[in-house]
CSV table of C-alpha atoms in Angstrom, one decimal:
chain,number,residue,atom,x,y,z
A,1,UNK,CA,148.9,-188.7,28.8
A,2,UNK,CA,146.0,-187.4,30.3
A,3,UNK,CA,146.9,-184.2,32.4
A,4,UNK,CA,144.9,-182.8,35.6
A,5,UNK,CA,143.0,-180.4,34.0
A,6,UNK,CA,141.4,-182.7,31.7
A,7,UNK,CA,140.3,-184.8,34.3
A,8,UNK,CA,138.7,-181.9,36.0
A,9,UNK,CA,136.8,-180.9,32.4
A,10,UNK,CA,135.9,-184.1,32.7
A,11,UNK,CA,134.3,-184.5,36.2
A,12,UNK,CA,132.6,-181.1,35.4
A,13,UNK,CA,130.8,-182.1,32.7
A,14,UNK,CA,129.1,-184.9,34.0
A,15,UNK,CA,128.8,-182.9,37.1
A,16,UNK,CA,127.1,-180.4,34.9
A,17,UNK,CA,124.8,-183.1,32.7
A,18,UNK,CA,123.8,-184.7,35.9
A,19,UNK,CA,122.6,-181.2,37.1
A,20,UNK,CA,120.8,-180.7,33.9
A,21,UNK,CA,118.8,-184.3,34.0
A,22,UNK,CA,118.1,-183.0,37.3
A,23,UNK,CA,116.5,-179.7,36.5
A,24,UNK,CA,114.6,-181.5,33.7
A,25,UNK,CA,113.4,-184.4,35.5
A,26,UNK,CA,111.8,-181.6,37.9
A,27,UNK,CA,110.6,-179.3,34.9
A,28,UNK,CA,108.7,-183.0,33.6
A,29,UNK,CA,106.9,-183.9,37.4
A,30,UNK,CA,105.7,-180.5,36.9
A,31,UNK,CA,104.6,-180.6,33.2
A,32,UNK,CA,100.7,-182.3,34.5
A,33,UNK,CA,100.2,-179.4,36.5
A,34,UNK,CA,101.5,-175.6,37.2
A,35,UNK,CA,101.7,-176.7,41.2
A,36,UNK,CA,103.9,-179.0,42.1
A,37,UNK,CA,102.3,-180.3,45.1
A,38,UNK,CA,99.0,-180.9,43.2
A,39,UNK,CA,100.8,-182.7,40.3
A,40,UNK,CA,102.5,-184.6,42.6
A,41,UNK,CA,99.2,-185.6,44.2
A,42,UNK,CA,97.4,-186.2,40.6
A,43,UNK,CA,100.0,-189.1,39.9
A,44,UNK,CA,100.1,-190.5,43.3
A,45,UNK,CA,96.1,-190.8,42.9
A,46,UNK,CA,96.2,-192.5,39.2
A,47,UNK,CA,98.0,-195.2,40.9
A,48,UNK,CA,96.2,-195.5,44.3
A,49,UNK,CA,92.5,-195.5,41.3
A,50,UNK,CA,93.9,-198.4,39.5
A,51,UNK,CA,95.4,-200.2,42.4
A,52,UNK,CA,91.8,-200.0,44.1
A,53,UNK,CA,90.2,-200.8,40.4
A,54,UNK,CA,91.9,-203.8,40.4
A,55,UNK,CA,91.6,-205.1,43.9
A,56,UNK,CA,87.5,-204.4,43.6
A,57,UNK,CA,87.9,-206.8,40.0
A,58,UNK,CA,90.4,-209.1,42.0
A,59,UNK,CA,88.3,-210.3,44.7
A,60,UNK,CA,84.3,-209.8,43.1
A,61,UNK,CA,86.0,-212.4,40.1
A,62,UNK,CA,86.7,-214.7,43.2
A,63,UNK,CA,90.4,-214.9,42.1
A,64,UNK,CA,91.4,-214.6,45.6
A,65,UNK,CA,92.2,-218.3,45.9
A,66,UNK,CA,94.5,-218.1,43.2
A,67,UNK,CA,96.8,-215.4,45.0
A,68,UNK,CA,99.6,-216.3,47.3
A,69,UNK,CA,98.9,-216.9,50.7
A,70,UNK,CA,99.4,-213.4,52.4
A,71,UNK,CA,98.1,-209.9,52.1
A,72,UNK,CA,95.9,-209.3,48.5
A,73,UNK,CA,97.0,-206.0,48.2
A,74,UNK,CA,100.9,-206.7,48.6
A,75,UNK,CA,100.1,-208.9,45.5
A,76,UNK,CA,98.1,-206.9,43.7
A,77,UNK,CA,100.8,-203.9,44.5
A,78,UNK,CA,103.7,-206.6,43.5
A,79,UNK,CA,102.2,-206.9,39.7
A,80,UNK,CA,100.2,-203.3,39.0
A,81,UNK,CA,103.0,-201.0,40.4
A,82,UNK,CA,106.0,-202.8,38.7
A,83,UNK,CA,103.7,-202.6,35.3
A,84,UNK,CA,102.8,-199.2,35.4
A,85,UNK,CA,106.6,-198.0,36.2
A,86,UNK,CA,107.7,-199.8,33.2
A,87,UNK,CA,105.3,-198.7,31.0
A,88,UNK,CA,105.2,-195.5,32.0
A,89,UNK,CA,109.0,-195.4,31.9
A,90,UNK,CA,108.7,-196.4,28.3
A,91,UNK,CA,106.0,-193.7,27.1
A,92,UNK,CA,107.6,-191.0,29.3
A,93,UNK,CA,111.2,-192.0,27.4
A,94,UNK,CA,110.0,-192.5,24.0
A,95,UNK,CA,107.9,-189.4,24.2
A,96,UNK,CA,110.8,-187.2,25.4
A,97,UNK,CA,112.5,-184.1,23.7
A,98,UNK,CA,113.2,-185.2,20.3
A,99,UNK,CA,116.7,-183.8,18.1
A,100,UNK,CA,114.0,-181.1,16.5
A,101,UNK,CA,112.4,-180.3,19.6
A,102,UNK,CA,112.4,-176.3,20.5
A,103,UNK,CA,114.3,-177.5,23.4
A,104,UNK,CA,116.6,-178.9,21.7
A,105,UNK,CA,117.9,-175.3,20.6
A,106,UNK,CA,119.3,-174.5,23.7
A,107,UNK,CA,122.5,-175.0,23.6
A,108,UNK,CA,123.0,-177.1,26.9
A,109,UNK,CA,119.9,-179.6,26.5
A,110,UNK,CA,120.7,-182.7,24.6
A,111,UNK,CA,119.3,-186.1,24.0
A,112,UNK,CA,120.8,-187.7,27.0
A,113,UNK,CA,119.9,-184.5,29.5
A,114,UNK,CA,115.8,-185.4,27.6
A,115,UNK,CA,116.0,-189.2,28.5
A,116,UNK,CA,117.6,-189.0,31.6
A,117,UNK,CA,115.2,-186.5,32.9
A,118,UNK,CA,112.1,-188.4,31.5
A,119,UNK,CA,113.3,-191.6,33.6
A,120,UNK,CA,114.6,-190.2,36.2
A,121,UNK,CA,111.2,-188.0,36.8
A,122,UNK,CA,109.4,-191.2,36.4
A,123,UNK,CA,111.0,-193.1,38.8
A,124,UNK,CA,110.3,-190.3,41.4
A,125,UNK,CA,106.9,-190.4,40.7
A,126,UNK,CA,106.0,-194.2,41.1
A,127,UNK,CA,108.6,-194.8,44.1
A,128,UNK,CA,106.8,-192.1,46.0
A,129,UNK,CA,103.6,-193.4,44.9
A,130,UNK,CA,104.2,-197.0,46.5
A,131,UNK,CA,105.5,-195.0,49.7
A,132,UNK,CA,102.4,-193.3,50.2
A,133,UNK,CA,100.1,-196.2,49.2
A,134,UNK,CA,101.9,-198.3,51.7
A,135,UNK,CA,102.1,-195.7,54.1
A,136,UNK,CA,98.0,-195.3,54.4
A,137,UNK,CA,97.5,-198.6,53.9
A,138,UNK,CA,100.3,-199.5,56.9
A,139,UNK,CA,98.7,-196.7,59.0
A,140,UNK,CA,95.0,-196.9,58.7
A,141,UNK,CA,94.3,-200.8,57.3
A,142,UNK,CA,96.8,-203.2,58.6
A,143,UNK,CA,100.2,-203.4,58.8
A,144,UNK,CA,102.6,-203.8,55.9
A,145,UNK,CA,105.0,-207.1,56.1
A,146,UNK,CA,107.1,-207.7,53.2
A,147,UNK,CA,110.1,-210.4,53.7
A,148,UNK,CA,112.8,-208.9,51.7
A,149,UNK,CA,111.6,-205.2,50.7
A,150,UNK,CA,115.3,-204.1,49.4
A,151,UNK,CA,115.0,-206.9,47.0
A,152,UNK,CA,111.6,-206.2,46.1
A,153,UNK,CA,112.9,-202.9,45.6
A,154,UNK,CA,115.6,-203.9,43.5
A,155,UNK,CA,112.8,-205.3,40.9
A,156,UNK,CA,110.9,-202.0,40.9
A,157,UNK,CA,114.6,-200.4,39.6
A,158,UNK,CA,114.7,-203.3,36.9
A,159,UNK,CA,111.1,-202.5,35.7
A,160,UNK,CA,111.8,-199.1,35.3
A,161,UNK,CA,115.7,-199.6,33.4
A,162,UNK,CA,114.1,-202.1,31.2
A,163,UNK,CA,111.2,-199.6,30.3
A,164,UNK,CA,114.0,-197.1,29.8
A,165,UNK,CA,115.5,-199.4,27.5
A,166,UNK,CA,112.7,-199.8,25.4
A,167,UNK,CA,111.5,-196.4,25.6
A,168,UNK,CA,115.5,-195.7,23.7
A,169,UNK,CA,114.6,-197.6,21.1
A,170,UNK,CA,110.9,-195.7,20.8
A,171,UNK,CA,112.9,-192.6,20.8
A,172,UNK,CA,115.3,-193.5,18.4
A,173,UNK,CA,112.6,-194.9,16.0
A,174,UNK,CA,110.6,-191.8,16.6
A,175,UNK,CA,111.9,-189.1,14.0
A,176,UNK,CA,111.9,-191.4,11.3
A,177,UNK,CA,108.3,-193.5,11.6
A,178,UNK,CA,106.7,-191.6,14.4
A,179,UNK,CA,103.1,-193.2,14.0
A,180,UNK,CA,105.4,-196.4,14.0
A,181,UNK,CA,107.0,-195.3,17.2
A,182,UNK,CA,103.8,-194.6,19.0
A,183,UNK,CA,101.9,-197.3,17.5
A,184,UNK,CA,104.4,-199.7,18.6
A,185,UNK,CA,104.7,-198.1,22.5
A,186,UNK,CA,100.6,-198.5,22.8
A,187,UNK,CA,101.1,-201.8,21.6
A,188,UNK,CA,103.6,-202.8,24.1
A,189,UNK,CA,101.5,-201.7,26.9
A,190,UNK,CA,98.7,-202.9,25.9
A,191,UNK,CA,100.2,-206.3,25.7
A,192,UNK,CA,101.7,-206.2,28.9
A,193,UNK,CA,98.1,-205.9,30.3
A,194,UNK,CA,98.2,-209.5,30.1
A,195,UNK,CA,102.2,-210.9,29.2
A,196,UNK,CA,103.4,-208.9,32.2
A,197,UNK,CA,101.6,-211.6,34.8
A,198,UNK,CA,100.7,-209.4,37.2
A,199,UNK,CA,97.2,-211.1,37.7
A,200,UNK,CA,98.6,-215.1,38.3
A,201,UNK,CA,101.6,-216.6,39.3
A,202,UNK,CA,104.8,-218.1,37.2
A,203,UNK,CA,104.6,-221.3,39.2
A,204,UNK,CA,100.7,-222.3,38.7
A,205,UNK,CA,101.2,-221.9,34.4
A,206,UNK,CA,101.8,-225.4,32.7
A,207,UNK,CA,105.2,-225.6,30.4
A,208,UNK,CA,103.1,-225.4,27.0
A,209,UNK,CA,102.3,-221.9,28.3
A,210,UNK,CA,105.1,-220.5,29.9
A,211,UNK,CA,107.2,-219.2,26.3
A,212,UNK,CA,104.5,-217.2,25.4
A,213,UNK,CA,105.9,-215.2,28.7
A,214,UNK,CA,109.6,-215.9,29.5
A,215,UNK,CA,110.5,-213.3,26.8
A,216,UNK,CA,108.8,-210.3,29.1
A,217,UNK,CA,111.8,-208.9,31.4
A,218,UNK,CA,108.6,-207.9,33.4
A,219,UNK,CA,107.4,-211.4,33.8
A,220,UNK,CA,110.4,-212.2,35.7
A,221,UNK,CA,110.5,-209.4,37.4
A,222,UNK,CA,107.1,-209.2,38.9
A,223,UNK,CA,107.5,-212.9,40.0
A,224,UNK,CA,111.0,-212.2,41.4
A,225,UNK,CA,109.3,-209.2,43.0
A,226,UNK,CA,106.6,-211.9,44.4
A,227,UNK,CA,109.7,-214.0,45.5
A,228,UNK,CA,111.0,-211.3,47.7
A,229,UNK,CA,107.8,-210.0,49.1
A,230,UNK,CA,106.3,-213.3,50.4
A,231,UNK,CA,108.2,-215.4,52.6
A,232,UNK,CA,105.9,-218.8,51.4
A,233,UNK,CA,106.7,-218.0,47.4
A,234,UNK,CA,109.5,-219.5,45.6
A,235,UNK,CA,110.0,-218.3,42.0
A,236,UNK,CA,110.7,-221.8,40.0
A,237,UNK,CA,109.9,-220.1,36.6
A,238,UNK,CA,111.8,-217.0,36.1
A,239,UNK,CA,115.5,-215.6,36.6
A,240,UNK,CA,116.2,-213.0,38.6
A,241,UNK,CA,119.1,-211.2,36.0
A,242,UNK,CA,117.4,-211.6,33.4
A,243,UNK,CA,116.1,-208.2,33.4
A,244,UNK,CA,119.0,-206.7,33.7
A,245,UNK,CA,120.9,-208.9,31.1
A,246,UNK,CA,117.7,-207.8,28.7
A,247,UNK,CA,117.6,-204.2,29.6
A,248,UNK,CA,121.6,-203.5,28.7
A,249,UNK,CA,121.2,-205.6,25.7
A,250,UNK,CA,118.2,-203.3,24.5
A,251,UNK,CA,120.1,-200.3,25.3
A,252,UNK,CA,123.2,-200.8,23.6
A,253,UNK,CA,120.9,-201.6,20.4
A,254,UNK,CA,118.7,-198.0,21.2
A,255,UNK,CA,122.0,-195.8,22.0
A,256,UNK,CA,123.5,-197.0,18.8
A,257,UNK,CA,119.9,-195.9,16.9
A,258,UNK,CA,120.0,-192.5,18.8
A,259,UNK,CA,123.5,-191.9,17.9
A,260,UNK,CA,122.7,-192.3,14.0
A,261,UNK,CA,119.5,-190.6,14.2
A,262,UNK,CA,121.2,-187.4,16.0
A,263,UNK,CA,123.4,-187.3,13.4
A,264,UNK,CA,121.3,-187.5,10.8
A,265,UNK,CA,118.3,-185.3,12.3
A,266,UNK,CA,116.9,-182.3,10.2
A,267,UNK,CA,114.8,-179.3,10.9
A,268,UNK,CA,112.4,-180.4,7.8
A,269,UNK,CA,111.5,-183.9,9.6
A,270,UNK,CA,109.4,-181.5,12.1
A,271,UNK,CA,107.6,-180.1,9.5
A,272,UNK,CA,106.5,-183.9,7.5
A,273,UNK,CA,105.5,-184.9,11.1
């Protein structure tokens, strides 16, 4: 049977591949700028732009009437920051090291270490983002109630698997159609601009409408998200596993397309793309 040495190989390699998604998840926060600190900063000030973008458009279209009874920005934040970790889950994923990437040719990089460090370094980026927001807004504004924050937590984490989901399938896709691939990530963010429903509620949209969003994982998890951070909102419209339920569907169906592309990769696909 299985003897304790093997066990041990085995604990030390995916001690060893979690070390690696580690270092690469640190070598991609870095990649938009040589200091750390200042890339850092860069992202954390994308989000705080469009966050501000939208809250200027929210309330000079009057559409403040239409929000939930409670703090505008914790709305706002409740829609735009689940969004923009998804889709910049996906594009960071589907973007990552590919099989004929030069970093591919060392020997311990693969394509889990590239994804892993991709999402992971993601994640970092946007939950220290929303900390900071909060944190000025909290300190200098007003301060910050949210009803259930580890559950509106929980929904950021189910943005950002489902965008890692998709973003498997992107990268799977990507060596054989890669205009295809990109194409199709623009298109999906682009289209969430509007089917992620981060600008109305789940509850106020009549029945005719609402199948034209119930396929969107981040539909139900921005109102879930809503759910938990308002105490007077009851989601009526969306599940809250269904997220989840999507996200490990998609990425049995992208880990399977990975798998055959890997083994199937060659050095001459670099050169036709």
């Amino acid at each position: 049977m299985f003897s304790p040495s093997t066990s041990r190989s085995f604990w030390w390699r995916l001690w060893h591949t979690l070390e690696l998604i580690f270092t690469q998840s640190v070598r991609n926060v870095r990649k938009s700028h040589g200091n750390a600190i200042i890339g850092l900063l860069l992202n954390i000030a994308q989000t705080m732009i469009l966050v501000g973008v939208f809250l200027l458009i929210f309330v000079f279209a009057g559409a403040r009437g239409a929000a939930i009874r409670g703090d505008t920005l914790i709305y706002l934040m409740s829609g735009v920051v689940l969004f923009m970790a998804h889709i910049k889950t996906l594009s960071a994923v589907a973007t990552a090291e590919g099989p004929n990437s030069a970093m591919m040719k060392h020997r311990p990089m693969n394509p889990i270490v590239a994804i892993g460090g991709a999402a992971l370094a993601e994640l970092y980026i946007q939950v220290l983002s929303v900390a900071v927001i909060l944190f000025l807004y909290h300190t200098i504004w007003t301060p910050v109630e949210i009803d259930k924050p580890f559950g509106a937590f929980a929904m950021l984490l189910s943005v950002w698997f489902s965008g890692l989901a998709i973003g498997i399938v992107m990268y799977a896709l990507k060596p054989w159609f890669p205009s295809a691939a990109k194409l199709l990530t623009t298109l999906i963010s682009r289209l969430n601009m509007v089917a992620s429903g981060k600008f109305f509620l789940a509850n106020t949209l009549p029945s005719s409408v609402l199948p034209y969003f119930l396929w969107n994982p981040l539909f139900h998890a921005i109102d879930q998200a809503r759910g938990f951070a308002f105490i007077n909102y009851n989601p009526m419209n969306t599940w809250l596993y269904y997220p989840l339920i999507f996200s490990l569907c998609v990425i049995i169906v992208g880990m399977l397309g990975e798998f055959y592309t890997r083994n199937r990769a060659s050095l001459s696909w670099a050169a036709r793309q």
